[in-house]
Short mmCIF file of C-alpha atoms in Angstrom, two decimals:
data_model
loop_
_atom_site.label_atom_id
_atom_site.label_comp_id
_atom_site.label_asym_id
_atom_site.label_seq_id
_atom_site.Cartn_x
_atom_site.Cartn_y
_atom_site.Cartn_z
CA MET A 1 -43.23 42.68 -46.88
CA ARG A 2 -39.65 42.60 -45.69
CA LYS A 3 -39.59 46.40 -45.28
CA LYS A 4 -42.81 46.29 -43.22
CA LEU A 5 -41.35 43.58 -40.95
CA LEU A 6 -38.14 45.56 -40.36
CA ALA A 7 -40.16 48.69 -39.62
CA PHE A 8 -42.30 46.77 -37.12
CA LEU A 9 -39.24 45.33 -35.35
CA SER A 10 -37.61 48.73 -35.21
CA LEU A 11 -40.75 50.28 -33.71
CA SER A 12 -41.08 47.45 -31.16
CA SER A 13 -37.47 47.86 -30.12
CA SER A 14 -37.91 51.61 -29.66
CA CYS A 15 -41.05 51.10 -27.60
CA SER A 16 -39.33 48.50 -25.39
CA ILE A 17 -36.39 50.80 -24.72
CA GLY A 18 -38.75 53.68 -24.07
CA ALA A 19 -40.67 51.58 -21.55
CA VAL A 20 -37.57 50.22 -19.79
CA LEU A 21 -35.73 53.52 -19.40
CA PRO A 22 -38.29 55.12 -17.04
CA LEU A 23 -38.30 51.96 -14.91
CA MET A 24 -34.51 52.07 -14.67
CA VAL A 25 -34.62 55.72 -13.65
CA VAL A 26 -37.22 55.03 -10.92
CA GLU A 27 -35.21 52.07 -9.61
CA SER A 28 -32.02 54.14 -9.52
CA GLU A 29 -33.82 56.91 -7.63
CA ILE A 30 -35.08 54.40 -5.03
CA ILE A 31 -31.57 52.96 -4.52
CA LEU A 32 -30.12 56.46 -4.25
CA SER A 33 -32.82 57.47 -1.76
CA GLU A 34 -32.08 54.43 0.44
CA SER A 35 -28.35 55.17 0.29
CA ILE A 36 -28.88 58.79 1.33
CA LYS A 37 -31.15 57.64 4.19
CA LEU A 38 -28.43 55.38 5.59
CA ASP A 39 -25.82 58.10 5.03
CA ASP A 40 -27.81 60.28 7.45
CA TYR A 41 -28.28 57.44 9.95
CA SER A 42 -25.74 57.45 12.82
CA GLY A 43 -25.80 53.68 13.22
CA VAL A 44 -26.90 53.82 16.88
CA VAL A 45 -30.03 51.71 17.32
CA GLY A 46 -33.01 53.78 18.44
CA THR A 47 -32.13 56.89 16.44
CA SER A 48 -33.24 57.95 12.99
CA SER A 49 -31.99 60.44 10.44
CA THR A 50 -33.18 64.03 10.48
CA SER A 51 -34.91 63.36 7.15
CA ARG A 52 -37.72 61.63 9.11
CA GLN A 53 -37.45 58.37 7.20
CA THR A 54 -38.09 54.96 8.74
CA ILE A 55 -35.00 53.08 9.86
CA SER A 56 -35.18 49.33 10.52
CA ALA A 57 -32.38 47.40 12.20
CA ALA A 58 -31.74 43.83 13.35
CA GLY A 59 -28.77 42.01 14.78
CA THR A 60 -27.23 40.25 17.74
CA GLY A 61 -25.06 40.99 20.75
CA PHE A 62 -23.85 39.94 24.18
CA THR A 63 -23.38 41.46 27.65
CA ALA A 64 -20.77 39.89 29.93
CA SER A 65 -20.56 40.37 33.71
CA PRO A 66 -18.67 38.61 36.53
CA ASN A 67 -21.68 36.32 37.14
CA GLY A 68 -22.70 35.41 33.60
CA THR A 69 -23.02 36.33 29.93
CA THR A 70 -26.28 37.24 28.21
CA PHE A 71 -26.66 36.69 24.46
CA TYR A 72 -29.52 38.27 22.51
CA VAL A 73 -31.05 38.94 19.10
CA PHE A 74 -33.13 42.02 18.35
CA PHE A 75 -35.29 43.85 15.83
CA SER A 76 -36.03 47.58 16.01
CA GLN A 77 -37.57 50.40 14.00
CA THR A 78 -37.51 54.17 14.30
CA LEU A 79 -40.58 55.13 12.31
CA ALA A 80 -41.02 58.16 10.08
CA ASN A 81 -42.75 60.02 12.91
CA ASP A 82 -39.75 59.15 15.14
CA LEU A 83 -41.59 56.55 17.20
CA TYR A 84 -39.07 53.92 18.31
CA TYR A 85 -39.68 50.31 19.31
CA GLU A 86 -37.46 47.29 19.81
CA ALA A 87 -38.01 43.63 20.67
CA ARG A 88 -35.23 41.48 22.10
CA LEU A 89 -34.92 37.76 22.95
CA SER A 90 -32.19 36.79 25.40
CA GLY A 91 -30.46 33.71 26.75
CA ARG A 92 -28.02 33.76 29.66
CA TYR A 93 -25.18 31.48 30.66
CA ASN A 94 -24.75 31.78 34.44
CA TYR A 95 -21.23 31.17 35.71
CA ALA A 96 -20.37 28.68 38.46
CA SER A 97 -19.04 30.88 41.25
CA SER A 98 -19.22 30.85 45.04
CA ASN A 99 -22.38 32.35 46.53
CA PRO A 100 -22.10 33.91 50.02
CA ASN A 101 -25.87 33.53 50.51
CA ILE A 102 -25.54 29.74 50.58
CA PRO A 103 -22.99 28.65 53.19
CA GLY A 104 -21.30 25.27 53.15
CA ILE A 105 -21.61 24.53 49.41
CA PRO A 106 -18.28 24.52 47.52
CA ALA A 107 -18.13 26.23 44.12
CA SER A 108 -16.91 23.01 42.50
CA GLN A 109 -20.38 21.52 42.93
CA LEU A 110 -22.24 24.37 41.26
CA THR A 111 -24.08 23.85 37.96
CA PRO A 112 -26.06 27.08 37.48
CA PRO A 113 -29.10 26.87 35.19
CA MET A 114 -29.41 28.68 31.89
CA GLY A 115 -31.59 31.79 31.84
CA TYR A 116 -33.88 33.24 29.20
CA GLY A 117 -36.06 36.30 28.76
CA THR A 118 -37.45 39.04 26.57
CA ASN A 119 -37.15 42.85 26.53
CA TRP A 120 -39.50 45.38 24.95
CA PHE A 121 -38.68 49.04 24.27
CA LEU A 122 -41.00 51.87 23.26
CA GLY A 123 -39.75 55.43 22.88
CA TYR A 124 -39.62 58.59 20.83
CA ASN A 125 -36.64 60.04 18.98
CA PHE A 126 -35.98 63.80 19.24
CA HIS A 127 -33.40 65.79 17.23
CA PRO A 128 -32.15 68.76 19.32
CA THR A 129 -29.55 69.42 16.61
CA GLU A 130 -28.58 67.84 13.30
CA LYS A 131 -25.96 65.66 15.01
CA VAL A 132 -27.63 64.97 18.36
CA ASN A 133 -30.41 62.44 19.03
CA LEU A 134 -32.31 62.05 22.30
CA THR A 135 -34.54 58.99 22.77
CA PRO A 136 -36.53 58.63 26.03
CA TYR A 137 -38.16 55.20 26.29
CA LEU A 138 -40.10 52.71 28.37
CA ARG A 139 -38.52 49.27 28.84
CA LEU A 140 -40.31 46.10 30.00
CA ASN A 141 -38.35 42.96 30.99
CA VAL A 142 -39.64 39.45 31.63
CA SER A 143 -37.05 36.80 32.46
CA HIS A 144 -36.35 33.48 34.16
CA ASN A 145 -33.03 32.88 35.91
CA ILE A 146 -31.47 36.08 34.52
CA SER A 147 -32.05 38.54 37.39
CA GLY A 148 -32.04 38.04 41.13
CA ALA A 149 -30.52 35.05 42.92
CA VAL A 150 -29.78 32.11 40.60
CA PHE A 151 -28.20 28.92 41.90
CA ASP A 152 -28.08 25.17 41.36
CA ASP A 153 -25.79 22.28 42.24
CA SER A 154 -25.58 18.53 41.72
CA ASN A 155 -26.93 17.73 45.20
CA GLY A 156 -30.37 19.28 44.87
CA ASP A 157 -29.67 22.75 46.28
CA TYR A 158 -31.16 25.46 44.09
CA VAL A 159 -32.67 28.93 43.76
CA ASN A 160 -34.73 29.90 40.71
CA SER A 161 -35.82 33.44 39.87
CA THR A 162 -38.69 34.73 37.73
CA SER A 163 -38.43 38.50 37.23
CA TYR A 164 -40.61 41.34 35.95
CA ALA A 165 -39.30 44.87 35.48
CA THR A 166 -40.72 48.21 34.37
CA LEU A 167 -37.96 50.67 33.57
CA ILE A 168 -37.70 54.22 32.19
CA GLY A 169 -34.62 55.33 30.29
CA ALA A 170 -33.11 57.80 27.85
CA LYS A 171 -30.37 57.48 25.23
CA LEU A 172 -28.34 60.49 24.09
CA SER A 173 -26.16 60.00 21.00
CA PHE A 174 -23.82 62.36 19.20
CA ARG A 175 -22.59 61.94 15.64
CA ALA A 176 -18.91 62.86 16.00
CA SER A 177 -18.01 61.84 12.44
CA GLU A 178 -19.37 59.86 9.50
CA VAL A 179 -18.34 56.58 11.16
CA LEU A 180 -18.29 57.27 14.92
CA SER A 181 -21.25 58.07 17.19
CA PRO A 182 -20.71 57.84 20.96
CA TYR A 183 -23.77 57.60 23.20
CA ILE A 184 -24.89 57.58 26.83
CA ASN A 185 -27.79 55.37 27.89
CA ILE A 186 -29.34 55.50 31.38
CA TRP A 187 -32.32 53.48 32.62
CA GLY A 188 -33.87 52.50 35.94
CA GLY A 189 -37.11 51.52 37.60
CA LEU A 190 -38.80 48.72 39.55
CA GLN A 191 -37.99 45.02 39.37
CA ARG A 192 -39.67 42.19 41.25
CA ASN A 193 -37.99 38.78 41.55
CA TYR A 194 -40.04 35.78 42.61
CA LEU A 195 -37.60 33.33 44.21
CA VAL A 196 -38.07 29.61 44.89
CA GLY A 197 -35.32 27.45 46.39
CA ALA A 198 -34.16 24.70 48.72
CA TYR A 199 -30.86 23.77 50.42
CA PRO A 200 -31.01 20.11 51.53
CA ASN A 201 -27.19 19.79 51.47
CA SER A 202 -26.16 23.07 53.06
CA GLN A 203 -24.75 23.26 56.57
CA THR A 204 -28.15 24.28 57.89
CA GLN A 205 -30.00 21.41 56.15
CA SER A 206 -33.07 23.32 54.95
CA ASN A 207 -34.88 20.49 53.13
CA THR A 208 -38.23 22.21 52.60
CA PRO A 209 -38.59 24.35 49.45
CA VAL A 210 -38.97 28.01 50.37
CA SER A 211 -40.14 31.05 48.41
CA GLY A 212 -39.83 34.79 48.71
CA ILE A 213 -39.89 38.08 46.80
CA LEU A 214 -36.87 40.29 46.22
CA ASN A 215 -37.93 43.81 45.19
CA GLN A 216 -35.22 45.88 43.52
CA ILE A 217 -34.59 49.33 42.09
CA PRO A 218 -31.83 48.90 39.50
CA ILE A 219 -30.22 51.95 37.86
CA THR A 220 -27.87 51.32 34.93
CA TYR A 221 -25.42 53.71 33.29
CA GLN A 222 -24.17 52.66 29.86
CA ILE A 223 -21.55 54.25 27.62
CA GLY A 224 -21.11 53.02 24.04
CA PHE A 225 -19.66 53.83 20.64
CA GLY A 226 -21.44 53.27 17.34
CA MET A 227 -18.86 52.46 14.64
CA LYS A 228 -20.20 52.16 11.09
CA LEU A 229 -18.28 49.42 9.29
CA THR A 230 -20.33 49.97 6.13
CA ASN A 231 -23.29 52.17 5.31
CA ALA A 232 -25.63 49.51 6.73
CA VAL A 233 -23.52 47.58 9.27
CA THR A 234 -22.63 49.07 12.67
CA LEU A 235 -20.60 47.65 15.54
CA LEU A 236 -21.50 48.99 19.01
CA PRO A 237 -19.12 48.15 21.90
CA TYR A 238 -20.35 49.35 25.31
CA TRP A 239 -19.64 49.33 29.04
CA GLN A 240 -22.20 49.64 31.81
CA TYR A 241 -22.41 50.03 35.57
CA THR A 242 -25.46 49.11 37.66
CA VAL A 243 -26.49 50.18 41.16
CA THR A 244 -29.23 48.00 42.68
CA ILE A 245 -31.26 48.87 45.78
CA ASN A 246 -32.52 45.61 47.33
CA ASN A 247 -35.66 45.17 49.44
CA PRO A 248 -36.43 41.49 50.17
CA ASP A 249 -39.69 40.53 51.81
CA THR A 250 -39.73 38.60 55.10
CA ASN A 251 -39.39 35.14 53.54
CA ALA A 252 -36.58 36.21 51.25
CA ALA A 253 -34.69 37.96 54.04
CA LEU A 254 -34.83 35.14 56.61
CA ALA A 255 -31.74 33.02 57.15
CA ILE A 256 -31.62 29.60 55.54
CA ASP A 257 -31.96 27.74 58.88
CA GLN A 258 -35.10 29.80 59.56
CA GLY A 259 -36.77 28.79 56.31
CA GLY A 260 -35.75 31.81 54.25
CA LEU A 261 -33.51 32.64 51.27
CA ASN A 262 -30.97 34.82 53.10
CA GLN A 263 -31.31 37.73 50.65
CA SER A 264 -29.54 40.93 51.69
CA SER A 265 -31.12 44.39 51.86
CA LEU A 266 -27.76 46.04 51.16
CA THR A 267 -27.33 48.07 47.96
CA GLY A 268 -25.31 46.19 45.37
CA THR A 269 -23.17 47.27 42.43
CA SER A 270 -22.04 45.44 39.32
CA TYR A 271 -20.43 46.14 35.96
CA ALA A 272 -20.62 44.59 32.51
CA TYR A 273 -19.33 45.09 29.01
CA GLY A 274 -20.84 44.09 25.69
CA LEU A 275 -20.81 44.18 21.93
CA LYS A 276 -23.72 44.66 19.54
CA LEU A 277 -23.81 44.10 15.77
CA SER A 278 -26.57 45.93 13.90
CA ILE A 279 -27.65 45.78 10.24
CA ALA A 280 -29.90 48.63 9.11
CA TRP A 281 -32.11 49.16 6.05
#
């Protein structure tokens, strides 16, 4: 009886080891495959490896300009067929600075409102060479108090902006080394800002709320560097320059004392810098 029991235990042990070993091999192969996939990934969001595997990424970042800082979180995927999409939620802290469009109101009285918005990207990732990725994309923006004129003070003077933009862009990245991938990103298109405001305490005493539309064509040039801190974590510092062609409608262009928003039709320029942290899998 004792010999039969020992034989049974020995057989059970052998069967258990035989069943576990294949599972361990499969698990190791999956981990190795994921590691190789991220090895091939440049770390720049919106690009995938040449092995045509799906890359997912999520993270956070900020973009700072002379007028305010925008913070955002994002999620993106470059699918196995190289289709790229990204969703982004943003919040903006607008700085208190003097505004030449609103005469007679000192900067010390300004309390600009916070802004918020969302961005959606849809594109396709091409691989001209093993180290080069090209991603043309469509970008849609919806925001409140992020774009256009934004103003508020403690005396009831204000301008609020609700904006919609349809933009077309392209990102070109180059894998210079295992850890560094510089890129150029250019986008532009149409943006419409619906403005509502009033200036009861300005020199011109415009007490009646006024509204207008500021149409814009913004074109942004961005240069960045993807730096892989680990196989999955990438830091992306960037700098960008924007040229904006302004076309206000009649209400937006009128002077404040004439019941307008005093928006200029001159072309404007601005710059910003930012930092993005991405975790891929």
